[in-house]
Tab-separated table of C-alpha atoms in Angstrom:
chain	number	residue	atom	x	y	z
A	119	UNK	CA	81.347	39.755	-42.717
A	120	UNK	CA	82.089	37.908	-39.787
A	121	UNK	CA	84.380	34.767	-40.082
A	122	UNK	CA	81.827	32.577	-38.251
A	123	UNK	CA	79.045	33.744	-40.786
A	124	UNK	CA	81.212	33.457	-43.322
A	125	UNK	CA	82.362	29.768	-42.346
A	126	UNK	CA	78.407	29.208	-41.894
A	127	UNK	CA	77.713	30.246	-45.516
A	128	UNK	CA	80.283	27.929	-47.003
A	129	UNK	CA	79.227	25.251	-45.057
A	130	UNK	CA	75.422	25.561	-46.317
A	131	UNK	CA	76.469	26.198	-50.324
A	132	UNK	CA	78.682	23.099	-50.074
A	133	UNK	CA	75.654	21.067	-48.379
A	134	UNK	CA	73.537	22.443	-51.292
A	135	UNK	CA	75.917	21.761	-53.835
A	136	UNK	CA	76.546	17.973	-52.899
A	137	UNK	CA	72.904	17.689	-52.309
A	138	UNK	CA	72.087	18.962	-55.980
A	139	UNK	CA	75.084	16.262	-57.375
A	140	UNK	CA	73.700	13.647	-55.763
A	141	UNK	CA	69.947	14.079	-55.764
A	142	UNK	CA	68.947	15.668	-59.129
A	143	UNK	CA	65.395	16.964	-59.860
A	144	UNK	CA	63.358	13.534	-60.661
A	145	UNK	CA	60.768	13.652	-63.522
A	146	UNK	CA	57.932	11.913	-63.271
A	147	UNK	CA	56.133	9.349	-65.353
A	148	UNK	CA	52.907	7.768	-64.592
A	149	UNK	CA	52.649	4.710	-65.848
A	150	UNK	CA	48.978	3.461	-64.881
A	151	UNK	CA	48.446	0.263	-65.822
A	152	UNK	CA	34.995	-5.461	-72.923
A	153	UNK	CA	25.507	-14.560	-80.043
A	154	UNK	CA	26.942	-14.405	-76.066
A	155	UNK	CA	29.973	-16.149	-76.157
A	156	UNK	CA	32.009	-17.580	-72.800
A	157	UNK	CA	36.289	-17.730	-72.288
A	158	UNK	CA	38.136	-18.510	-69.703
A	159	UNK	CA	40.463	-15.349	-68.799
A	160	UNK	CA	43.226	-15.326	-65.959
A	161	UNK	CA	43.100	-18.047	-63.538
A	162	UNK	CA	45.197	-18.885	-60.455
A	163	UNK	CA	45.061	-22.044	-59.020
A	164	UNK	CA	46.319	-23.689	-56.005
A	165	UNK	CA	46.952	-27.737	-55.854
A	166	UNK	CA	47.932	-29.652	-53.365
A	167	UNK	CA	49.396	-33.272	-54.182
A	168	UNK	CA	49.762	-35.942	-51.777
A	169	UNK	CA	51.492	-38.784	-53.498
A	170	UNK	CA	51.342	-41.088	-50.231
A	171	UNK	CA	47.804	-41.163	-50.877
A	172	UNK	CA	47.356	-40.424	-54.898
A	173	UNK	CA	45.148	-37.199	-53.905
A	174	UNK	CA	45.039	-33.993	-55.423
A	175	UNK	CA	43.402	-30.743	-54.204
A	176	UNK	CA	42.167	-28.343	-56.877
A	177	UNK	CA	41.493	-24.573	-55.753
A	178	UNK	CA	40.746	-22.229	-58.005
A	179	UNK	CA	40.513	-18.826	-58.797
A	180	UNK	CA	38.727	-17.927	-62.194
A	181	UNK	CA	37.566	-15.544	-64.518
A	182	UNK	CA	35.958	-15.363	-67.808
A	183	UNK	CA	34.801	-13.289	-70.633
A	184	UNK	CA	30.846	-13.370	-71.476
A	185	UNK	CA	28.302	-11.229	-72.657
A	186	UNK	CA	26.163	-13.411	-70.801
A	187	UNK	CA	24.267	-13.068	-67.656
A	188	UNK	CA	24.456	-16.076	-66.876
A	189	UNK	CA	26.417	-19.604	-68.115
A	190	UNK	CA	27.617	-22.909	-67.161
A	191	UNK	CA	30.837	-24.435	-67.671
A	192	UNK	CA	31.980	-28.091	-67.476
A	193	UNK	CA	35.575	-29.268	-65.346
A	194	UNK	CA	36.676	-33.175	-66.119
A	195	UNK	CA	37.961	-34.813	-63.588
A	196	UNK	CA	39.612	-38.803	-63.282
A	197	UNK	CA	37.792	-39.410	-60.390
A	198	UNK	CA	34.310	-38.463	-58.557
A	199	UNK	CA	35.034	-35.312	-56.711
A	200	UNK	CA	34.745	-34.194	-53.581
A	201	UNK	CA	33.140	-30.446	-53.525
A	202	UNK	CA	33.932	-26.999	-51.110
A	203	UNK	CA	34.237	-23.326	-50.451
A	204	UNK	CA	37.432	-22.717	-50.236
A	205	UNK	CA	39.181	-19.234	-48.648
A	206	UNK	CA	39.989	-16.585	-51.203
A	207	UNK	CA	42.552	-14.818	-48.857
A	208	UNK	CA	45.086	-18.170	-49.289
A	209	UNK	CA	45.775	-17.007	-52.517
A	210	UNK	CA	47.477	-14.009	-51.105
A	211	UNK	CA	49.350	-15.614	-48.870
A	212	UNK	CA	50.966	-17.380	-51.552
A	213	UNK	CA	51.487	-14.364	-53.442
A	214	UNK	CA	53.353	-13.313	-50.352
A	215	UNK	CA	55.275	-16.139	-50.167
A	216	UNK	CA	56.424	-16.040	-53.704
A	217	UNK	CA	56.911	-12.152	-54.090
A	218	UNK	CA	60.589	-10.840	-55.276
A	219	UNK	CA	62.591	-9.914	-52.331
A	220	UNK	CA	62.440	-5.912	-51.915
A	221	UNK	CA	65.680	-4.286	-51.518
A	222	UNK	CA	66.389	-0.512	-50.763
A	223	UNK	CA	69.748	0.732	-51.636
A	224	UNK	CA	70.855	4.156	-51.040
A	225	UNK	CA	71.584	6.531	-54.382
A	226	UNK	CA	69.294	7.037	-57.356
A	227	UNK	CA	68.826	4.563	-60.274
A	228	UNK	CA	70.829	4.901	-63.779
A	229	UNK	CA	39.014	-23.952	-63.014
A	230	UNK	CA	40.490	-26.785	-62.757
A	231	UNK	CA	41.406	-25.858	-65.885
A	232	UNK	CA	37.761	-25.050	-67.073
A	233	UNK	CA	37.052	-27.151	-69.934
A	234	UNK	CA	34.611	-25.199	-71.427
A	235	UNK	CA	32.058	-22.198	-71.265
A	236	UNK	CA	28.294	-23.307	-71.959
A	237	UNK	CA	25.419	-20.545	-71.910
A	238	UNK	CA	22.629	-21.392	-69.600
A	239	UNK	CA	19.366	-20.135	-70.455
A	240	UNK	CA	17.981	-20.969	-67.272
A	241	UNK	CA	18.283	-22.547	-63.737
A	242	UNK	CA	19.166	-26.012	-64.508
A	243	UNK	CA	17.235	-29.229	-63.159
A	244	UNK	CA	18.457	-31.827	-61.932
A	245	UNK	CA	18.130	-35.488	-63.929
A	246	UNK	CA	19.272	-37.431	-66.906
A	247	UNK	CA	18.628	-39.741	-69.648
A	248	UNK	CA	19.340	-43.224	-68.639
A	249	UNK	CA	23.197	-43.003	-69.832
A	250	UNK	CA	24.547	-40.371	-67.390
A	251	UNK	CA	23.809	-40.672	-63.774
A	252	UNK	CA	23.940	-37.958	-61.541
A	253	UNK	CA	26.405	-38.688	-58.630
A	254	UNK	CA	25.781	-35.730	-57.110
A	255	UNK	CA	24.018	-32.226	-56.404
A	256	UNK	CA	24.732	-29.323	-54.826
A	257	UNK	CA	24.801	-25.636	-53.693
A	258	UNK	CA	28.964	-25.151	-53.224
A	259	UNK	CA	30.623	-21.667	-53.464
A	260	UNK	CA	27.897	-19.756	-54.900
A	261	UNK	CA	27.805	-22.905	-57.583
A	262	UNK	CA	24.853	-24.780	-58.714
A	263	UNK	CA	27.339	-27.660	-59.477
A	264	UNK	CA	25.921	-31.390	-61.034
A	265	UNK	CA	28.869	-34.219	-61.034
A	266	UNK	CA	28.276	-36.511	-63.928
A	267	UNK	CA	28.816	-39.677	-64.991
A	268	UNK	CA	28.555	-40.787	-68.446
A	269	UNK	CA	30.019	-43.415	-71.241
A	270	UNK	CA	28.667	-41.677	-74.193
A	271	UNK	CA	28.990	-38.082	-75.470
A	272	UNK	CA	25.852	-38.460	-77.259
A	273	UNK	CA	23.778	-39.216	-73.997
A	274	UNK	CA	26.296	-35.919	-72.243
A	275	UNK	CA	24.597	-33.804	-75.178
A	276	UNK	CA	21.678	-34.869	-74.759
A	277	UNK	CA	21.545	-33.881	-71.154
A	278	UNK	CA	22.887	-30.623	-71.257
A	279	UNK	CA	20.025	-29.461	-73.867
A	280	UNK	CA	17.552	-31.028	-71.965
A	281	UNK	CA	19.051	-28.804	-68.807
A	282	UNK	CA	19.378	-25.743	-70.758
A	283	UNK	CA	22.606	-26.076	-71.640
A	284	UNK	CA	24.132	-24.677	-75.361
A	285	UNK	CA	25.952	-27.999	-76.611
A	286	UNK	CA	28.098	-27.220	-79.478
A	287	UNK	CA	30.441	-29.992	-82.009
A	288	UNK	CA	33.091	-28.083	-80.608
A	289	UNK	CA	32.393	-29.014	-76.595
A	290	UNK	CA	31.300	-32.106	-78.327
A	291	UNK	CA	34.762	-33.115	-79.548
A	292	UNK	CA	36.316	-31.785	-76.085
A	293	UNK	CA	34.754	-34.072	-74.270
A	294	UNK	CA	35.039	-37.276	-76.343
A	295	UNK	CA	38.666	-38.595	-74.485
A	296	UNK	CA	37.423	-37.670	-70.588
A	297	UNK	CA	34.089	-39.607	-71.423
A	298	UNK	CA	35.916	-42.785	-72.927
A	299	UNK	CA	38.741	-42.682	-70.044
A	300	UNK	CA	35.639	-42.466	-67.957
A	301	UNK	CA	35.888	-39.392	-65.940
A	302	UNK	CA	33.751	-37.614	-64.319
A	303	UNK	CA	32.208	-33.902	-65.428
A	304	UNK	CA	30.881	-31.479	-63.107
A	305	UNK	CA	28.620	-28.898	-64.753
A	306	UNK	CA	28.750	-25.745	-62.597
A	307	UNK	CA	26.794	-22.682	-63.064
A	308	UNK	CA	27.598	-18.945	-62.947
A	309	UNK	CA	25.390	-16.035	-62.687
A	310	UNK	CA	26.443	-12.110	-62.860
A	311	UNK	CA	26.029	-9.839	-59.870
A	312	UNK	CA	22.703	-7.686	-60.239
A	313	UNK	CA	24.707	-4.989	-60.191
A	314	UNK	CA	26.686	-5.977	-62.514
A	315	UNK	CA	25.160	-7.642	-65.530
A	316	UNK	CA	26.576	-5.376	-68.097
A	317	UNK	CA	30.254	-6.215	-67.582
A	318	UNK	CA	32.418	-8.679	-69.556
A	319	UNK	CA	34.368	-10.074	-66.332
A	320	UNK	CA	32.812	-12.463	-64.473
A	321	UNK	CA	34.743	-13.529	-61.494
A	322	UNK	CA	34.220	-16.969	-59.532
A	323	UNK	CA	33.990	-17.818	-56.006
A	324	UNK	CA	36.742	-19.901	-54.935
A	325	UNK	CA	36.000	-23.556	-55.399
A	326	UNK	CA	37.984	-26.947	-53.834
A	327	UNK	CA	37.838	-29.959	-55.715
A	328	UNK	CA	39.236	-32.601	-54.314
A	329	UNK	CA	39.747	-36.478	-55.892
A	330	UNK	CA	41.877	-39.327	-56.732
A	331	UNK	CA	44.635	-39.585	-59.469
A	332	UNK	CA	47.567	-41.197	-60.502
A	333	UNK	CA	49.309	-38.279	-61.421
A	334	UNK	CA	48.811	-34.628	-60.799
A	335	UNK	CA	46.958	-32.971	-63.415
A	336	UNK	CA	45.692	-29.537	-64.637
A	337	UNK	CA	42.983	-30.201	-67.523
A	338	UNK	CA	44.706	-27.661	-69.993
A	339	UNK	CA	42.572	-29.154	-73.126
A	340	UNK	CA	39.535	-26.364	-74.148
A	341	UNK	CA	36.931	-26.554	-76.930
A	342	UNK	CA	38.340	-24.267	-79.841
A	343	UNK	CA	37.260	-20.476	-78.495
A	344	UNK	CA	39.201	-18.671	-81.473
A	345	UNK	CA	36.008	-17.038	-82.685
A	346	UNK	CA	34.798	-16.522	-78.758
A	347	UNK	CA	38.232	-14.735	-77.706
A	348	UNK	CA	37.840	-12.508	-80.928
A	349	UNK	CA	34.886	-11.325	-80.062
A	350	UNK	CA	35.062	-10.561	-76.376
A	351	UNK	CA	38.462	-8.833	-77.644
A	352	UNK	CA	40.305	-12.014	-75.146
A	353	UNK	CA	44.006	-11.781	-76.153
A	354	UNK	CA	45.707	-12.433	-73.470
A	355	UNK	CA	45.654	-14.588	-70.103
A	356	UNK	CA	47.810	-15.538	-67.485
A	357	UNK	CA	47.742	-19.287	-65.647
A	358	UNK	CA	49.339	-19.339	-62.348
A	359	UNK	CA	50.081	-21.897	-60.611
A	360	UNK	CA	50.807	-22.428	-56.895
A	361	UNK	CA	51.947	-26.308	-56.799
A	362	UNK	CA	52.444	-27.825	-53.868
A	363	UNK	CA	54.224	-31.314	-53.296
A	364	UNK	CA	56.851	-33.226	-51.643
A	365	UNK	CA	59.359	-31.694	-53.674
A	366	UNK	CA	59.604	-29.070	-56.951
A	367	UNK	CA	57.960	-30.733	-59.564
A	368	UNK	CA	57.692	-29.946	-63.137
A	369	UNK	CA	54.662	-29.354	-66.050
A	370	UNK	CA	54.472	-31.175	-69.242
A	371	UNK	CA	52.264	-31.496	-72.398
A	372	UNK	CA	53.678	-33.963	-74.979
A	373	UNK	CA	57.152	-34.689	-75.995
A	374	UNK	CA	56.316	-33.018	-79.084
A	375	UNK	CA	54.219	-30.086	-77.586
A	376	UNK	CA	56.336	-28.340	-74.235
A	377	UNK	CA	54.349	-26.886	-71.545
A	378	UNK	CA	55.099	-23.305	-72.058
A	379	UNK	CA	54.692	-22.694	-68.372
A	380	UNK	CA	57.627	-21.724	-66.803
A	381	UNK	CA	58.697	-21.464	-63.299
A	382	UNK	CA	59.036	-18.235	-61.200
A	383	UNK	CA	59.268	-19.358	-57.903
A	384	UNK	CA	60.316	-22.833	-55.907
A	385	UNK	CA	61.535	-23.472	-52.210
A	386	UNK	CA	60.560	-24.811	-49.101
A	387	UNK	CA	57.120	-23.563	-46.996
A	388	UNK	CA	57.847	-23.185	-43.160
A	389	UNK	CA	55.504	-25.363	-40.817
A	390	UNK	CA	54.074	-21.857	-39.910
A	391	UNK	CA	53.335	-20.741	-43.586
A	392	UNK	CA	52.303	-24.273	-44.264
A	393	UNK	CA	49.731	-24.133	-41.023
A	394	UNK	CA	48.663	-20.823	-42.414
A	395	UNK	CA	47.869	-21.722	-45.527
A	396	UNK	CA	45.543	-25.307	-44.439
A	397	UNK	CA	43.546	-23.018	-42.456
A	398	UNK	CA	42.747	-19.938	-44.362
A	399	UNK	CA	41.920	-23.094	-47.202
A	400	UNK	CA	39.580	-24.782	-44.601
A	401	UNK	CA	41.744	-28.150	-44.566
A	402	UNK	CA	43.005	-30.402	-42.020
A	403	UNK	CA	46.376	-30.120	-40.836
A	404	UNK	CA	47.226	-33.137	-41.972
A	405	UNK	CA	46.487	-32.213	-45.817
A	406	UNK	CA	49.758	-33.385	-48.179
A	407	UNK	CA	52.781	-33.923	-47.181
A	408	UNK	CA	54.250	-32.362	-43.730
A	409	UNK	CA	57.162	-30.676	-45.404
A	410	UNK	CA	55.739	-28.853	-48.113
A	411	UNK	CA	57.581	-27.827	-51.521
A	412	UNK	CA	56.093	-24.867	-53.627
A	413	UNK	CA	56.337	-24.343	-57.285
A	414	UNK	CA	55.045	-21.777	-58.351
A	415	UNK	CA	54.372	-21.265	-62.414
A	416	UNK	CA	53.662	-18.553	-64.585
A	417	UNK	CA	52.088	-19.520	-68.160
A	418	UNK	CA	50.420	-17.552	-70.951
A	419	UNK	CA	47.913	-19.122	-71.524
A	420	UNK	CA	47.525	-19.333	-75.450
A	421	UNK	CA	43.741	-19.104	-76.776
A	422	UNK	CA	44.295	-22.284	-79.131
A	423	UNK	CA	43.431	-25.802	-78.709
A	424	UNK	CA	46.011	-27.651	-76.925
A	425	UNK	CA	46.964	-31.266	-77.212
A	426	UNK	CA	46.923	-32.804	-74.186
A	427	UNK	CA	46.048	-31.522	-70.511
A	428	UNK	CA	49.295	-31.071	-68.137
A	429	UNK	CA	50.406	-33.589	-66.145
A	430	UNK	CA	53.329	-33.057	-63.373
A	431	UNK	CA	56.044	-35.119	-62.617
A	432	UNK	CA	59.099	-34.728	-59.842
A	433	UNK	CA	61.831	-32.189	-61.024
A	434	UNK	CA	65.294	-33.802	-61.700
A	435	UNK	CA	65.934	-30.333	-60.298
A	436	UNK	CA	65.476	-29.602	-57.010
A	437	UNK	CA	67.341	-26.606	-56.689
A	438	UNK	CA	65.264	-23.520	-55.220
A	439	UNK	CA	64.329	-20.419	-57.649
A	440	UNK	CA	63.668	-16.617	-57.242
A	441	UNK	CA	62.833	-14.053	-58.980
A	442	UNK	CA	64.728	-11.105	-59.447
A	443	UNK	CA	64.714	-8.609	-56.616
A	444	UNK	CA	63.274	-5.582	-56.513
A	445	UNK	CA	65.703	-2.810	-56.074
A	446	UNK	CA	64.032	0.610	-54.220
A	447	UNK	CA	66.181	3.977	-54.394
A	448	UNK	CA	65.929	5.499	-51.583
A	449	UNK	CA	67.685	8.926	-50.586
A	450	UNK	CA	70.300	8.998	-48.426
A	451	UNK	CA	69.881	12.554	-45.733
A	452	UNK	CA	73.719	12.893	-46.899
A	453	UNK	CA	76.318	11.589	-49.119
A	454	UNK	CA	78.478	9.080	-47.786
A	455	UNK	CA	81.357	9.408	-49.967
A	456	UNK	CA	84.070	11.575	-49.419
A	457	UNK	CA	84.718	11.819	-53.021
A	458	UNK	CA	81.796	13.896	-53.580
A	459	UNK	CA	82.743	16.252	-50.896
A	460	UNK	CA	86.277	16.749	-52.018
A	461	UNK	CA	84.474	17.941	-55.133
A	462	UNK	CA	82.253	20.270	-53.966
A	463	UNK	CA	84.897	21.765	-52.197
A	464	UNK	CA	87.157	22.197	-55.497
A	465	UNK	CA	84.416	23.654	-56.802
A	466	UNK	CA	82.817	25.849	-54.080
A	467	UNK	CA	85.511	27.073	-51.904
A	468	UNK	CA	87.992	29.120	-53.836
A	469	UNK	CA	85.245	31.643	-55.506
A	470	UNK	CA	84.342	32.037	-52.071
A	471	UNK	CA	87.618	32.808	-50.474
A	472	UNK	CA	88.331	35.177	-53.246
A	473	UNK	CA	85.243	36.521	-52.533
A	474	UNK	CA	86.146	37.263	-48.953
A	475	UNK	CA	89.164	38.393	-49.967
A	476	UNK	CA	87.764	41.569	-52.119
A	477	UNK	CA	85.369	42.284	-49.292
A	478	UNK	CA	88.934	42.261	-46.719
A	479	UNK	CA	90.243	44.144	-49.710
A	480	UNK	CA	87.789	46.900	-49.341
């Protein structure tokens, strides 16, 4: 055997040696990831505050649980509100923008808080009993949507039967402190796809809502769905929330209750992500403030009744949050420490030369 072959051969079981060390066979593991009652089930939600001006801008992304073809459901609100199609694609821009920070490193690894769900047996009509005016009607987002105005939960009952609406004690009781603060209800409707009418999920257009208020909000109070949730097999749901503001701002319920949202993401928007963002949500550029703070907040949602809705408030912390990077493996073409090398060589090389040596031998 020629010295140059032999050189040649040493050099390729050394390669292959280092290349089994550091690259051992991966296993793999897949890890892939339904009466007619009504639930909410996850919702994202994207709202704007502008506290120079007391407005709020409530975008939505819902889904619910219903054996249903078709149902209404009822969002409070503390002032009349302003109705529109929003874009769905925004939301994924703010997914973007709030995403963990991928990093590859060489080696191998060790609506509007939807009050309530009503069934509708019918196409509703519009008009009321004396006590509850109807501010306003409309075709929005795929919506039938009625905004209400009433001082009496009574007279709200007795509209929503005479509309086809199921009215229960339950939605009853939910209503009872928006109607005395006098809010404002808007009774939207959903229908099922054709297609479609034998699935559970029933997913919403997106829908803006837009209207004065004090203090941000997110109507977290529902009617008691214990028995709904049980039988649509609804266990669990996830609330996110995209908040933007001025600066980070917190969630809270009651000083005896905490919000148990917590926060996964908060930092500054660029003026490009902000101009983005205003116009795949068909607003103005001059929506909120013109340096925009996101919050973003992850809660799971609890199928219970809750005490109060959640208001927000400035942070006393400003400082910005992210959430734990993402870490990709990739394989380097060849090792890049000459530790491993030295090895292979301890290893490799002398049954090789002693090798040669038999074969000079003979």
């Amino acid at each position: 055997m020629s010295s140059r072959l032999w050189l040649t051969l040493l050099l390729a079981e050394t390669i292959l040696l280092v290349y089994l060390v550091v690259h051992p066979a991966q296993a793999c593991c897949p890890a892939p990831p339904r009466g007619q009652p009504v639930v909410n089930a996850d919702q994202t939600v994207i709202m704007i505050w502008d506290a120079a001006t007391k407005t709020q801008h409530f975008i939505r992304q819902a889904s619910f649980k219903s054996d249903a073809e078709d149902f209404g459901f009822l969002v409070p609100s503390p002032t009349q509100p302003e109705l529109a199609e929003s874009g769905d694609s925004a939301f994924a821009q703010f997914r973007k923008l709030t995403e963990p920070e991928r990093k590859k490193v060489h080696g191998s690894s060790g609506s509007v808080g939807c009050g309530c769900g009503t069934n509708v047996k019918r196409t509703m009509v519009a008009g009321s009993a004396a006590p509850v005016r109807v501010l306003e009607e409309k075709m929005v987002a795929g919506f039938h949507a009625v905004v209400l105005e009433t001082k009496s939960t009574t007279a709200l009952a007795d509209w929503l039967k005479d509309n086809d609406y199921a009215f229960s004690p339950e939605v009853q009781a939910w209503a009872k402190p928006y109607v005395e603060a006098g809010w404002k209800i808007t009774a939207l409707r959903v229908k099922k796809r054709q297609d479609d009418k034998e699935a559970k999920e029933v997913s919403a257009k997106s829908l803006r809502m837009t209207f004065k208020t004090d203090r941000p909000l997110f109507p977290y109070r529902e009617p008691e769905a214990g028995k709904s949730a049980e039988v649509l097999g609804a266990k669990h749901r996830l609330l996110r929330i995209y908040f933007v503001a001025e600066a980070r701002y917190r969630g809270e319920l009651t000083p005896e209750t905490p919000w148990t949202g917590r926060v996964a993401w908060a930092g500054k928007v660029s003026p490009t992500d902000r101009a983005n963002a205003l116009e795949l949500l068909k607003l103005p550029e001059t929506t909120g403030p013109a340096q925009w703070w996101l919050t973003e907040f992850e809660d799971d949602w609890a199928y219970r009744t809750a005490p109060a809705d959640v208001t927000f408030s400035r942070s006393p912390t400003q400082d910005e949050v992210r959430r734990e990077p993402i870490i990709e493996y990739v394989a380097a073409p060849f090792p890049t420490d000459g530790m491993v090398y030295a090895l292979a060589a301890v290893v490799v090389v002398p049954p090789l030369v002693r090798r040669r040596k038999r074969g000079v031998s003979l």
